[in-house]
Short mmCIF file of C-alpha atoms in Angstrom, two decimals:
data_model
loop_
_atom_site.label_atom_id
_atom_site.label_comp_id
_atom_site.label_asym_id
_atom_site.label_seq_id
_atom_site.Cartn_x
_atom_site.Cartn_y
_atom_site.Cartn_z
CA MET A 25 35.05 -52.14 -14.16
CA ASP A 26 35.93 -49.25 -15.32
CA ALA A 27 34.96 -45.68 -14.30
CA PRO A 28 33.05 -43.69 -17.12
CA ALA A 29 35.21 -41.01 -18.40
CA PRO A 30 34.30 -37.64 -17.25
CA THR A 31 32.78 -35.12 -20.10
CA ALA A 32 33.74 -31.40 -20.51
CA GLY A 33 30.87 -30.27 -18.35
CA PRO A 34 30.16 -27.51 -15.53
CA VAL A 35 32.48 -27.80 -12.76
CA PRO A 36 31.04 -27.95 -9.39
CA THR A 37 32.42 -24.74 -7.49
CA GLY A 38 31.08 -24.69 -3.75
CA TYR A 39 28.09 -22.89 -2.22
CA PHE A 40 29.54 -19.30 -1.87
CA ARG A 41 28.16 -17.83 -5.83
CA TRP A 42 28.91 -14.82 -7.49
CA GLU A 43 25.54 -13.23 -7.96
CA PRO A 44 26.12 -10.21 -9.98
CA GLU A 45 22.22 -8.78 -8.87
CA GLU A 46 23.94 -8.34 -5.36
CA ASP A 47 27.80 -7.71 -5.82
CA ASP A 48 28.71 -6.70 -9.54
CA VAL A 49 32.14 -5.10 -8.49
CA LEU A 50 35.09 -7.21 -9.46
CA ILE A 51 38.95 -6.34 -8.11
CA CYS A 52 41.58 -7.02 -9.99
CA ARG A 53 43.94 -9.15 -8.29
CA ALA A 54 46.76 -9.68 -10.88
CA VAL A 55 48.43 -7.95 -14.27
CA ARG A 56 50.34 -10.63 -15.95
CA GLU A 57 51.99 -9.42 -19.24
CA GLU A 58 52.00 -12.36 -21.68
CA THR A 59 53.01 -10.91 -25.09
CA HIS A 60 54.82 -7.41 -25.68
CA ASP A 61 51.04 -6.35 -26.81
CA VAL A 62 48.84 -8.99 -24.50
CA LYS A 63 47.78 -8.88 -20.75
CA THR A 64 46.07 -11.08 -18.89
CA PHE A 65 43.78 -9.16 -15.79
CA VAL A 66 43.11 -11.76 -12.76
CA PHE A 67 39.64 -10.56 -10.94
CA ALA A 68 38.01 -11.78 -7.69
CA PRO A 69 34.79 -10.46 -6.35
CA ARG A 70 34.38 -7.87 -4.09
CA ASN A 71 32.94 -10.14 -1.25
CA ARG A 72 34.42 -13.82 -0.82
CA ARG A 73 32.35 -15.53 -3.57
CA GLN A 74 33.10 -18.28 -6.21
CA PHE A 75 32.75 -17.91 -9.75
CA GLU A 76 30.46 -20.35 -11.82
CA PHE A 77 30.45 -20.51 -15.20
CA VAL A 78 31.71 -23.14 -18.11
CA SER A 79 34.62 -22.56 -20.20
CA GLY A 80 33.96 -20.91 -23.32
CA GLN A 81 32.05 -18.12 -21.78
CA PHE A 82 32.69 -13.94 -20.90
CA LEU A 83 31.82 -11.64 -19.36
CA THR A 84 30.57 -8.05 -20.22
CA PHE A 85 32.75 -5.31 -18.35
CA GLU A 86 31.47 -1.58 -17.78
CA PHE A 87 34.43 0.52 -18.35
CA GLU A 88 34.12 4.67 -17.25
CA ILE A 89 36.91 6.15 -19.75
CA SER A 90 37.23 9.75 -19.96
CA GLY A 91 33.71 10.26 -18.97
CA GLU A 92 32.02 7.98 -21.04
CA THR A 93 30.46 4.45 -20.34
CA ILE A 94 31.72 1.56 -22.42
CA HIS A 95 30.88 -1.59 -22.42
CA ARG A 96 32.87 -4.72 -23.67
CA CYS A 97 32.31 -8.39 -23.68
CA TYR A 98 35.95 -10.14 -23.07
CA THR A 99 36.11 -14.09 -22.72
CA ILE A 100 37.10 -15.57 -19.73
CA SER A 101 40.45 -16.97 -20.59
CA SER A 102 40.57 -18.95 -17.08
CA PRO A 103 39.09 -22.69 -16.67
CA PRO A 104 36.25 -23.10 -14.22
CA SER A 105 38.29 -25.82 -12.62
CA ARG A 106 39.50 -22.33 -10.56
CA PRO A 107 36.57 -20.82 -9.38
CA ASP A 108 38.21 -17.94 -6.84
CA THR A 109 39.35 -16.02 -9.69
CA VAL A 110 38.61 -15.44 -13.13
CA SER A 111 40.62 -14.21 -15.96
CA ILE A 112 40.25 -11.96 -19.49
CA THR A 113 43.41 -11.84 -21.68
CA VAL A 114 42.96 -8.48 -23.93
CA LYS A 115 45.33 -7.59 -26.94
CA ARG A 116 46.16 -4.26 -27.08
CA VAL A 117 44.12 -2.92 -30.38
CA PRO A 118 45.83 0.35 -32.48
CA GLY A 119 43.11 3.38 -31.48
CA GLY A 120 41.29 1.14 -28.90
CA PRO A 121 40.14 3.07 -26.16
CA VAL A 122 39.81 0.38 -23.81
CA SER A 123 42.45 -1.89 -24.80
CA ASN A 124 44.44 0.74 -24.82
CA TRP A 125 43.03 1.95 -21.27
CA LEU A 126 43.38 -1.35 -19.69
CA HIS A 127 46.69 -1.79 -21.04
CA ASP A 128 47.85 1.53 -20.20
CA GLU A 129 46.00 2.58 -16.55
CA PHE A 130 44.47 -0.05 -15.35
CA LYS A 131 46.22 -1.63 -12.20
CA PRO A 132 45.76 -4.31 -9.27
CA GLY A 133 43.67 -3.43 -6.86
CA MET A 134 40.89 -1.09 -9.01
CA MET A 135 37.74 -2.48 -9.49
CA LEU A 136 35.18 -2.68 -12.49
CA LYS A 137 31.05 -3.95 -12.81
CA ALA A 138 30.40 -6.69 -14.87
CA THR A 139 27.79 -8.86 -15.55
CA ILE A 140 27.26 -12.92 -14.86
CA PRO A 141 29.19 -15.40 -17.52
CA MET A 142 27.14 -15.73 -20.26
CA GLY A 143 27.74 -16.96 -24.04
CA THR A 144 26.66 -20.56 -25.44
CA PHE A 145 30.35 -21.18 -27.16
CA SER A 146 31.24 -24.03 -25.14
CA TRP A 147 32.34 -27.97 -24.70
CA ALA A 148 30.17 -27.97 -21.35
CA GLY A 149 28.62 -31.47 -21.13
CA MET A 150 29.71 -32.77 -24.72
CA ALA A 151 30.91 -36.07 -24.64
CA ALA A 152 32.99 -36.47 -27.19
CA THR A 153 36.86 -37.50 -26.45
CA LYS A 154 38.64 -36.17 -29.46
CA TYR A 155 38.79 -32.47 -29.92
CA LEU A 156 40.53 -30.47 -32.71
CA PHE A 157 40.59 -26.41 -31.10
CA ILE A 158 41.58 -23.74 -33.53
CA SER A 159 42.53 -20.11 -32.82
CA GLY A 160 43.92 -17.14 -34.58
CA GLY A 161 45.33 -14.03 -32.03
CA SER A 162 43.43 -13.36 -29.62
CA GLY A 163 40.90 -16.00 -30.30
CA ILE A 164 42.94 -18.49 -28.32
CA THR A 165 41.46 -17.74 -25.33
CA PRO A 166 38.09 -19.88 -25.33
CA LEU A 167 40.01 -22.10 -25.73
CA MET A 168 42.76 -21.90 -23.86
CA SER A 169 39.95 -21.90 -20.85
CA MET A 170 38.89 -25.43 -22.08
CA THR A 171 42.39 -26.57 -22.28
CA ARG A 172 43.05 -25.36 -18.26
CA SER A 173 39.83 -27.26 -17.64
CA SER A 174 41.23 -30.40 -19.15
CA TYR A 175 44.46 -30.66 -17.79
CA ASP A 176 43.45 -29.33 -14.06
CA LEU A 177 40.73 -32.62 -14.29
CA ALA A 178 42.55 -34.62 -15.88
CA LEU A 179 40.10 -35.19 -18.31
CA ILE A 180 40.20 -38.42 -21.07
CA ALA A 181 40.32 -35.98 -23.91
CA ASP A 182 42.75 -35.97 -27.14
CA ILE A 183 43.13 -32.32 -27.38
CA VAL A 184 45.09 -31.48 -30.73
CA PHE A 185 45.36 -27.41 -30.37
CA LEU A 186 46.20 -25.22 -33.41
CA HIS A 187 46.94 -21.47 -33.00
CA ALA A 188 47.77 -19.48 -35.90
CA ALA A 189 50.15 -15.65 -35.02
CA ARG A 190 51.84 -13.29 -36.74
CA SER A 191 54.93 -14.27 -35.07
CA PRO A 192 56.92 -16.86 -32.64
CA SER A 193 56.76 -13.43 -30.35
CA ASP A 194 52.71 -13.14 -30.80
CA ILE A 195 52.53 -16.99 -29.35
CA VAL A 196 49.96 -15.96 -26.66
CA PHE A 197 50.58 -18.76 -23.70
CA ARG A 198 53.41 -20.39 -25.48
CA ASP A 199 55.32 -21.73 -22.57
CA GLU A 200 52.17 -22.50 -20.73
CA LEU A 201 50.56 -24.43 -23.78
CA ASP A 202 54.04 -26.37 -23.82
CA PHE A 203 54.17 -27.27 -20.25
CA MET A 204 50.58 -28.74 -20.29
CA ALA A 205 51.77 -30.87 -23.38
CA ARG A 206 55.08 -32.36 -21.42
CA ARG A 207 52.89 -33.35 -18.79
CA ASN A 208 49.91 -34.32 -20.54
CA ARG A 209 50.82 -36.34 -23.95
CA SER A 210 46.85 -35.88 -24.54
CA ILE A 211 47.20 -32.56 -25.21
CA ARG A 212 49.14 -31.66 -28.02
CA PRO A 213 49.91 -28.14 -28.97
CA PHE A 214 50.87 -26.86 -32.69
CA HIS A 215 51.92 -23.45 -33.74
CA VAL A 216 51.73 -21.78 -36.95
CA VAL A 217 53.33 -18.37 -37.27
CA GLU A 218 53.51 -16.17 -40.68
CA ARG A 219 57.26 -14.27 -40.28
CA ASP A 220 60.37 -14.67 -37.99
CA ALA A 221 60.37 -12.23 -35.27
CA PRO A 222 63.25 -10.13 -34.35
CA GLY A 223 66.43 -12.37 -32.65
CA GLU A 224 64.19 -15.73 -32.79
CA PRO A 225 63.68 -17.30 -36.33
CA TRP A 226 60.82 -19.80 -36.27
CA SER A 227 61.49 -23.41 -37.94
CA GLY A 228 58.19 -24.74 -36.94
CA LEU A 229 54.85 -24.49 -39.06
CA ARG A 230 54.96 -21.18 -41.42
CA GLY A 231 52.43 -19.36 -43.65
CA ARG A 232 48.12 -19.43 -42.72
CA ILE A 233 46.52 -23.04 -41.55
CA ASN A 234 45.05 -24.72 -45.28
CA LEU A 235 44.08 -28.73 -45.30
CA ASP A 236 47.76 -29.38 -45.24
CA VAL A 237 48.47 -27.91 -41.91
CA LEU A 238 45.93 -29.47 -40.18
CA LYS A 239 46.52 -33.08 -42.12
CA ALA A 240 49.96 -32.70 -40.78
CA VAL A 241 48.11 -31.86 -37.31
CA ALA A 242 45.33 -33.98 -37.06
CA PRO A 243 45.33 -36.58 -39.63
CA ASP A 244 42.34 -37.92 -38.41
CA PHE A 245 40.64 -34.53 -37.96
CA LEU A 246 37.44 -35.50 -39.44
CA GLU A 247 36.69 -37.79 -36.50
CA ARG A 248 37.04 -34.59 -34.24
CA GLU A 249 34.07 -32.13 -32.59
CA ILE A 250 36.63 -28.71 -33.98
CA PHE A 251 35.90 -25.47 -32.07
CA VAL A 252 36.93 -22.60 -34.02
CA CYS A 253 37.46 -18.71 -32.66
CA GLY A 254 39.59 -16.10 -33.94
CA PRO A 255 38.99 -12.97 -36.32
CA THR A 256 35.77 -13.45 -39.08
CA PRO A 257 37.79 -13.87 -42.19
CA PHE A 258 40.19 -16.20 -40.04
CA MET A 259 37.10 -18.24 -39.11
CA ASP A 260 35.64 -17.66 -42.60
CA ALA A 261 38.76 -19.48 -44.19
CA MET A 262 38.42 -21.89 -41.31
CA ARG A 263 35.05 -22.88 -42.48
CA THR A 264 35.69 -23.24 -46.27
CA VAL A 265 38.32 -25.09 -45.74
CA LEU A 266 36.52 -27.78 -43.41
CA ARG A 267 33.51 -27.60 -45.86
CA GLY A 268 35.67 -27.98 -49.19
CA ALA A 269 37.21 -31.35 -46.88
CA GLY A 270 33.88 -32.87 -45.86
CA PHE A 271 34.11 -32.49 -42.57
CA PRO A 272 30.51 -32.92 -40.45
CA MET A 273 29.62 -29.03 -40.23
CA THR A 274 27.30 -30.03 -37.27
CA ARG A 275 30.24 -30.95 -35.28
CA TYR A 276 31.74 -27.21 -35.83
CA HIS A 277 31.52 -24.56 -33.30
CA GLN A 278 32.76 -20.61 -33.34
CA GLU A 279 32.89 -17.61 -31.70
CA SER A 280 33.80 -14.22 -32.42
CA PHE A 281 33.53 -11.24 -31.10
CA ASN A 282 34.41 -7.83 -32.14
CA PHE A 283 36.08 -6.43 -29.09
CA GLU A 284 37.01 -2.96 -30.51
CA ASP A 285 36.03 -0.76 -32.90
CA PHE A 286 36.01 -1.40 -36.84
CA THR A 287 39.43 -0.98 -39.11
CA GLU A 288 38.67 1.33 -41.92
CA GLU A 289 38.61 -1.19 -44.30
CA ALA A 290 35.27 -2.96 -42.36
CA GLN A 291 34.11 0.29 -42.25
CA GLU A 292 34.25 0.75 -45.97
CA ALA A 293 32.81 -2.47 -46.97
CA ILE A 294 29.98 -1.79 -44.54
CA ALA A 295 28.95 1.42 -45.98
CA GLU A 296 29.41 -0.35 -49.33
CA ALA A 297 26.42 -2.67 -47.92
CA GLN A 298 23.99 0.33 -47.88
CA ALA A 299 23.37 0.38 -51.19
CA GLU A 300 21.83 -3.53 -50.77
CA ILE A 301 19.32 -1.94 -48.49
CA ASP A 302 15.89 -2.98 -50.03
CA SER A 303 13.70 0.35 -50.87
CA ALA A 304 10.80 -1.23 -50.71
CA VAL A 305 11.15 -1.94 -47.51
CA LYS A 306 9.46 0.47 -45.37
CA THR A 307 12.02 2.68 -43.57
CA TYR A 308 12.32 4.70 -40.11
CA ARG A 309 14.75 7.50 -39.67
CA VAL A 310 16.52 7.17 -36.93
CA GLU A 311 18.47 9.91 -34.71
CA PHE A 312 21.72 9.38 -33.22
CA ALA A 313 21.44 12.26 -30.54
CA LYS A 314 25.40 12.59 -29.69
CA THR A 315 26.64 11.88 -32.97
CA LYS A 316 23.90 14.45 -34.94
CA ARG A 317 24.56 11.04 -36.98
CA VAL A 318 21.08 9.87 -39.05
CA VAL A 319 20.47 6.85 -40.33
CA GLU A 320 17.18 5.34 -42.67
CA VAL A 321 16.58 1.96 -41.20
CA PRO A 322 14.72 -0.69 -43.06
CA ALA A 323 11.48 -2.30 -40.47
CA ASP A 324 13.39 -5.95 -41.22
CA LEU A 325 16.60 -4.78 -39.78
CA THR A 326 18.50 -4.26 -36.40
CA VAL A 327 19.00 -0.76 -35.83
CA LEU A 328 22.91 -1.53 -34.76
CA GLU A 329 22.97 -3.74 -38.41
CA ALA A 330 21.47 -0.58 -40.34
CA ALA A 331 24.21 1.66 -38.76
CA ARG A 332 26.87 -0.33 -39.52
CA ARG A 333 26.20 -0.47 -42.65
CA ALA A 334 25.61 3.24 -43.03
CA GLY A 335 29.46 3.12 -41.71
CA MET A 336 28.67 3.94 -38.20
CA ARG A 337 31.43 2.82 -35.46
CA LEU A 338 28.56 1.28 -32.64
CA PRO A 339 30.08 -0.62 -29.61
CA SER A 340 28.90 -4.53 -29.72
CA SER A 341 29.50 -7.90 -29.18
CA CYS A 342 27.73 -11.06 -29.57
CA THR A 343 25.21 -9.48 -31.71
CA LYS A 344 22.26 -11.81 -30.18
CA GLY A 345 21.14 -9.66 -27.66
CA VAL A 346 23.30 -11.72 -24.59
CA CYS A 347 25.99 -9.37 -23.86
CA GLY A 348 24.53 -5.99 -23.49
CA THR A 349 27.26 -4.30 -24.57
CA CYS A 350 25.13 -2.16 -27.39
CA LYS A 351 22.83 -1.08 -24.43
CA SER A 352 21.38 2.09 -25.33
CA LYS A 353 18.67 4.74 -23.84
CA LEU A 354 15.51 4.99 -26.32
CA VAL A 355 14.68 8.64 -26.14
CA SER A 356 11.95 8.87 -28.41
CA GLY A 357 10.02 6.12 -30.43
CA THR A 358 9.15 2.20 -30.71
CA VAL A 359 11.12 -0.64 -31.39
CA ASP A 360 10.59 -4.56 -31.62
CA MET A 361 13.22 -6.03 -29.61
CA LYS A 362 14.00 -10.07 -28.66
CA HIS A 363 16.87 -10.35 -27.35
CA GLY A 364 18.91 -13.01 -25.43
CA GLY A 365 19.27 -12.22 -21.57
CA GLY A 366 21.72 -9.44 -22.13
CA ILE A 367 19.10 -6.18 -20.67
CA ARG A 368 16.84 -6.59 -17.37
CA GLN A 369 13.06 -6.29 -17.43
CA ARG A 370 14.16 -2.55 -15.08
CA GLU A 371 16.24 -1.49 -17.59
CA ILE A 372 13.46 -2.08 -20.10
CA ASP A 373 11.38 0.18 -18.18
CA ASN A 374 13.67 2.89 -17.83
CA GLY A 375 13.38 3.12 -21.78
CA MET A 376 16.51 1.04 -22.64
CA THR A 377 16.94 -1.43 -25.38
CA LEU A 378 19.53 -3.29 -27.37
CA LEU A 379 20.24 -2.31 -30.76
CA CYS A 380 21.64 -5.00 -32.14
CA CYS A 381 18.34 -7.32 -31.26
CA SER A 382 15.97 -4.41 -32.03
CA LYS A 383 13.95 -2.92 -34.98
CA PRO A 384 12.04 0.01 -35.16
CA THR A 385 8.37 0.28 -35.34
CA SER A 386 8.72 4.16 -35.43
CA ASP A 387 11.10 7.08 -36.00
CA LEU A 388 13.51 6.78 -33.39
CA VAL A 389 16.33 8.98 -31.21
CA ILE A 390 18.90 7.10 -29.75
CA ASP A 391 20.98 8.53 -26.76
CA ARG A 392 24.39 7.64 -28.70
#
């Protein structure tokens, strides 16, 4: 009798489990250069434990940089099948305070605080056997975790992995994906680049991912489970292409995080959106104590969204009350907060709130 095919569910990790409530400090064990502006950071718990997570989840880190506490979310790029360590892969962002500090200052032996792995962008428990992974830039990380897990466990899963990059020198994990493909024919990576790299002309797929590219790499893409991760414009384009092709969107999964500050173009678009706020809705005065900014926030809008529309740069990632990146001290006032687990009750009792899921019920003063 044939054995049932393994699914992509969580992987048992032994009887030691990392518990951040008890020990939330991770030690960097290695730093690996992936491309000219991308590095992987490998962590282990301070006390001997194993990590328990599913591919696609993320960690929220706490950084102390130039006297300021900054929270950032980074998707785990390592697979749960290697539970003794956990890795994040970070692209250097021009002007990004965290990514530049990690690239320039962070070394093996240094420590960071982190939360328990969180997030729902995962193939865990799915019974599908055919997948199409589509990533752009640093959005490759959660899909790489899934692919590594499939390779390690020899899952019966047909994976077409389509990655978009600016040039051949910007393709993250290129050698490793090609290696896995040579050893496991059910993993088929394809790369699409916009231009050649200096000294490295490109003979493969070129341009941007469109319907013709999807048909070329996965003629049966309408039958696959599709996971997409990348910048917001990239994912918007993928949704448009797939909807236009008649893809059943119930089998479409996406994830996107804003790991660093907005670009100037995004700030301008956000500021323009401020004009769309309905003046008929009751508004409250929200003052940000450190920056001295004041924003009028409608009662039906979260503080984070209103601040963004006013052109403010505030740290955030999931925007779902899960990661804790936007956690802030409420100096005065009250809010209606509906979070997803990204804040502890003792923090709420101490006046902390998550701006991404807090709507004002009075005028506010926030310690930011």
